[in-house]
Tab-separated table of C-alpha atoms in Angstrom:
chain	number	residue	atom	x	y	z
A	23	UNK	CA	7.646	9.260	0.071
A	24	UNK	CA	6.720	5.577	0.347
A	25	UNK	CA	9.932	3.575	0.850
A	26	UNK	CA	10.664	1.293	-2.085
A	27	UNK	CA	13.869	-0.197	-0.681
A	28	UNK	CA	16.891	0.363	1.565
A	29	UNK	CA	20.293	-0.199	-0.048
A	30	UNK	CA	23.362	-1.027	2.039
A	31	UNK	CA	26.955	-0.637	0.919
A	32	UNK	CA	29.851	-2.462	2.555
A	33	UNK	CA	32.728	-2.326	0.069
A	34	UNK	CA	35.800	-0.085	0.344
A	35	UNK	CA	34.774	1.501	3.633
A	36	UNK	CA	31.417	2.667	2.251
A	37	UNK	CA	28.896	2.062	5.045
A	38	UNK	CA	26.004	4.085	3.637
A	39	UNK	CA	22.393	2.956	4.035
A	40	UNK	CA	20.349	4.620	1.309
A	41	UNK	CA	16.577	4.907	1.718
A	42	UNK	CA	15.023	5.038	-1.754
A	43	UNK	CA	11.577	5.751	-3.176
A	44	UNK	CA	9.451	8.125	-5.232
A	45	UNK	CA	8.483	11.481	-3.764
A	46	UNK	CA	4.711	11.757	-4.166
A	47	UNK	CA	4.162	15.286	-2.827
A	48	UNK	CA	6.107	18.297	-1.582
A	49	UNK	CA	9.895	18.623	-1.460
A	50	UNK	CA	12.746	17.638	0.855
A	51	UNK	CA	16.144	19.193	1.555
A	52	UNK	CA	19.376	18.177	3.239
A	53	UNK	CA	19.009	18.965	6.961
A	54	UNK	CA	15.233	18.449	7.070
A	55	UNK	CA	13.851	16.414	9.951
A	56	UNK	CA	11.870	13.364	8.827
A	57	UNK	CA	9.556	10.835	10.443
A	58	UNK	CA	8.766	7.360	9.119
A	59	UNK	CA	5.221	6.081	9.500
A	60	UNK	CA	3.739	3.883	10.873
A	61	UNK	CA	6.872	3.113	12.990
A	62	UNK	CA	7.180	6.775	14.087
A	63	UNK	CA	11.012	6.656	13.892
A	64	UNK	CA	12.711	10.013	13.340
A	65	UNK	CA	15.979	11.188	11.809
A	66	UNK	CA	17.400	13.959	9.630
A	67	UNK	CA	18.360	14.006	5.944
A	68	UNK	CA	22.163	13.808	5.665
A	69	UNK	CA	22.490	13.625	1.873
A	70	UNK	CA	20.474	13.197	-1.317
A	71	UNK	CA	21.805	10.384	-3.492
A	72	UNK	CA	21.168	9.965	-7.212
A	73	UNK	CA	23.102	7.928	-9.760
A	74	UNK	CA	25.404	9.813	-12.139
A	75	UNK	CA	24.010	13.287	-11.467
A	76	UNK	CA	25.386	16.368	-9.742
A	77	UNK	CA	24.812	16.441	-5.962
A	78	UNK	CA	21.561	18.125	-4.980
A	79	UNK	CA	20.514	19.836	-1.784
A	80	UNK	CA	16.778	19.595	-2.531
A	81	UNK	CA	14.418	17.345	-4.509
A	82	UNK	CA	10.667	17.488	-5.074
A	83	UNK	CA	7.629	15.434	-6.123
A	84	UNK	CA	8.123	13.188	-9.139
A	85	UNK	CA	11.787	12.395	-8.428
A	86	UNK	CA	13.012	8.961	-7.300
A	87	UNK	CA	16.048	9.740	-5.143
A	88	UNK	CA	17.812	7.986	-2.291
A	89	UNK	CA	18.638	9.532	1.069
A	90	UNK	CA	21.187	8.899	3.772
A	91	UNK	CA	20.170	9.761	7.329
A	92	UNK	CA	22.116	11.465	10.114
A	93	UNK	CA	21.057	8.793	12.576
A	94	UNK	CA	21.019	5.205	11.329
A	95	UNK	CA	17.561	3.790	12.068
A	96	UNK	CA	16.003	0.580	10.846
A	97	UNK	CA	13.165	1.290	8.426
A	98	UNK	CA	11.956	-0.802	5.530
A	99	UNK	CA	9.777	-1.077	2.461
A	100	UNK	CA	6.199	0.043	3.032
A	101	UNK	CA	6.897	2.833	5.509
A	102	UNK	CA	6.210	6.421	4.429
A	103	UNK	CA	8.835	9.143	4.957
A	104	UNK	CA	7.421	12.576	5.817
A	105	UNK	CA	8.817	15.918	6.917
A	106	UNK	CA	8.261	16.349	10.649
A	107	UNK	CA	6.930	19.903	10.327
A	108	UNK	CA	4.218	19.116	7.754
A	109	UNK	CA	0.791	17.450	7.802
A	110	UNK	CA	1.274	13.728	8.390
A	111	UNK	CA	-0.540	10.828	6.728
A	112	UNK	CA	-3.093	8.947	8.798
A	113	UNK	CA	-1.954	5.801	10.618
A	114	UNK	CA	-4.584	3.177	11.352
A	115	UNK	CA	-5.612	-0.414	10.746
A	116	UNK	CA	-9.101	0.669	9.573
A	117	UNK	CA	-10.508	3.002	6.950
A	118	UNK	CA	-13.584	3.709	4.866
A	119	UNK	CA	-13.182	3.032	1.149
A	120	UNK	CA	-14.987	2.914	-2.162
A	121	UNK	CA	-14.192	-0.391	-3.895
A	122	UNK	CA	-14.764	-1.557	-7.457
A	123	UNK	CA	-14.813	-5.363	-7.568
A	124	UNK	CA	-13.630	-7.292	-10.645
A	125	UNK	CA	-13.180	-10.766	-9.153
A	126	UNK	CA	-15.236	-13.705	-10.414
A	127	UNK	CA	-15.807	-14.740	-6.789
A	128	UNK	CA	-17.630	-12.088	-4.671
A	129	UNK	CA	-15.715	-10.207	-1.963
A	130	UNK	CA	-17.017	-11.520	1.350
A	131	UNK	CA	-16.884	-10.159	4.891
A	132	UNK	CA	-14.457	-12.064	7.112
A	133	UNK	CA	-12.382	-13.562	4.265
A	134	UNK	CA	-8.695	-12.595	4.116
A	135	UNK	CA	-7.345	-10.684	1.115
A	136	UNK	CA	-4.142	-8.783	0.427
A	137	UNK	CA	-4.112	-5.001	0.039
A	138	UNK	CA	-1.358	-3.235	-1.910
A	139	UNK	CA	-1.083	0.507	-1.340
A	140	UNK	CA	1.994	2.385	-2.627
A	141	UNK	CA	4.842	0.075	-1.444
A	142	UNK	CA	3.046	-1.644	1.450
A	143	UNK	CA	1.398	-5.054	1.200
A	144	UNK	CA	-0.792	-6.182	4.107
A	145	UNK	CA	-3.476	-8.804	4.803
A	146	UNK	CA	-6.982	-7.307	5.153
A	147	UNK	CA	-10.598	-8.270	5.719
A	148	UNK	CA	-13.783	-6.631	4.533
A	149	UNK	CA	-15.261	-5.661	7.893
A	150	UNK	CA	-18.547	-4.120	6.821
A	151	UNK	CA	-20.368	-3.177	3.628
A	152	UNK	CA	-22.156	0.175	4.022
A	153	UNK	CA	-23.878	0.073	0.620
A	154	UNK	CA	-23.416	-1.532	-2.770
A	155	UNK	CA	-24.165	0.088	-6.101
A	156	UNK	CA	-24.854	-2.032	-9.182
A	157	UNK	CA	-22.889	-0.304	-11.943
A	158	UNK	CA	-25.233	-1.633	-14.646
A	159	UNK	CA	-28.415	0.019	-13.327
A	160	UNK	CA	-27.132	2.322	-10.518
A	161	UNK	CA	-29.416	0.697	-7.916
A	162	UNK	CA	-28.119	0.385	-4.337
A	163	UNK	CA	-28.510	-2.370	-1.761
A	164	UNK	CA	-27.348	-3.276	1.740
A	165	UNK	CA	-26.062	-6.786	0.922
A	166	UNK	CA	-22.908	-7.866	2.788
A	167	UNK	CA	-20.902	-9.049	-0.212
A	168	UNK	CA	-19.456	-7.274	-3.231
A	169	UNK	CA	-20.074	-9.015	-6.545
A	170	UNK	CA	-18.366	-8.586	-9.900
A	171	UNK	CA	-18.771	-5.066	-11.318
A	172	UNK	CA	-20.273	-3.782	-8.042
A	173	UNK	CA	-19.086	-0.519	-6.541
A	174	UNK	CA	-19.272	-0.544	-2.736
A	175	UNK	CA	-18.752	1.804	0.162
A	176	UNK	CA	-17.262	-0.259	2.962
A	177	UNK	CA	-14.975	-0.510	5.991
A	178	UNK	CA	-11.648	-2.317	5.552
A	179	UNK	CA	-9.642	-3.733	8.475
A	180	UNK	CA	-5.895	-4.384	8.028
A	181	UNK	CA	-3.913	-6.907	10.075
A	182	UNK	CA	-1.402	-4.149	10.917
A	183	UNK	CA	-1.464	-0.374	11.048
A	184	UNK	CA	-0.425	1.324	7.822
A	185	UNK	CA	0.204	4.934	6.778
A	186	UNK	CA	-2.175	6.374	4.172
A	187	UNK	CA	-3.831	9.551	2.926
A	188	UNK	CA	-7.336	10.181	1.708
A	189	UNK	CA	-7.442	9.807	-2.082
A	190	UNK	CA	-8.887	13.318	-2.324
A	191	UNK	CA	-5.697	14.687	-0.714
A	192	UNK	CA	-2.872	12.572	-2.204
A	193	UNK	CA	-3.975	10.035	-4.787
A	194	UNK	CA	-0.786	7.923	-4.797
A	195	UNK	CA	-1.085	7.082	-1.085
A	196	UNK	CA	-4.876	6.949	-1.049
A	197	UNK	CA	-5.623	4.352	-3.731
A	198	UNK	CA	-5.052	0.615	-3.597
A	199	UNK	CA	-5.603	-2.761	-5.237
A	200	UNK	CA	-6.936	-5.918	-3.589
A	201	UNK	CA	-5.467	-9.324	-4.376
A	202	UNK	CA	-7.513	-12.516	-3.921
A	203	UNK	CA	-5.055	-15.419	-3.803
A	204	UNK	CA	-2.889	-14.497	-6.840
A	205	UNK	CA	-5.283	-12.339	-8.843
A	206	UNK	CA	-5.933	-8.616	-8.688
A	207	UNK	CA	-9.643	-8.745	-7.916
A	208	UNK	CA	-10.483	-5.168	-7.006
A	209	UNK	CA	-9.330	-1.626	-6.579
A	210	UNK	CA	-10.380	1.332	-4.546
A	211	UNK	CA	-9.783	4.670	-2.914
A	212	UNK	CA	-9.668	5.624	0.754
A	213	UNK	CA	-12.405	8.112	1.587
A	214	UNK	CA	-12.301	8.374	5.390
A	215	UNK	CA	-9.970	7.679	8.320
A	216	UNK	CA	-11.200	5.400	11.100
A	217	UNK	CA	-9.202	5.183	14.326
A	218	UNK	CA	-7.730	1.774	15.221
A	219	UNK	CA	-9.502	0.077	18.099
A	220	UNK	CA	-8.262	-2.402	20.716
A	221	UNK	CA	-8.503	-5.225	18.176
A	222	UNK	CA	-6.119	-3.449	15.791
């Protein structure tokens, strides 16, 4: 579950911190151990909170609940909550992706863009173009820029580590959009995990 927000209550002795978001896969129950990625902070589900509905002990994919935790930890928007005993998302600052570019100005290596994936927003750079396919005639080339209507296989480097899945496994946490200044200029899917190196 990518975290959408954390709500804090202070009135009338109510000191709850409610972690809210949309569950994208699986299910979660009161008492389950959870880990938040990429921070790697752990806690346990204390309660499931929903507005004006009967208390639940378990919720599953598709629901947008809130949770209180047994141990109060600081987590925020953009982290992904996972059950500790299940397969975890990847955490890295690099990944292989297929990108479709719609921007009037080509996507260039070394230029900074913003990537939005689930609830995280992070600065990125196009590190390397593996190959570019011209959608109009299906020809491929090794040029190091992605022009309008091109589809490219490339390596993306983020300024910080983020949690993600391969699009083939969980689409909601494996697809993204790319913003150039204020415009959505491209979109893509993550196809392969690449381990972070000493430069991030």
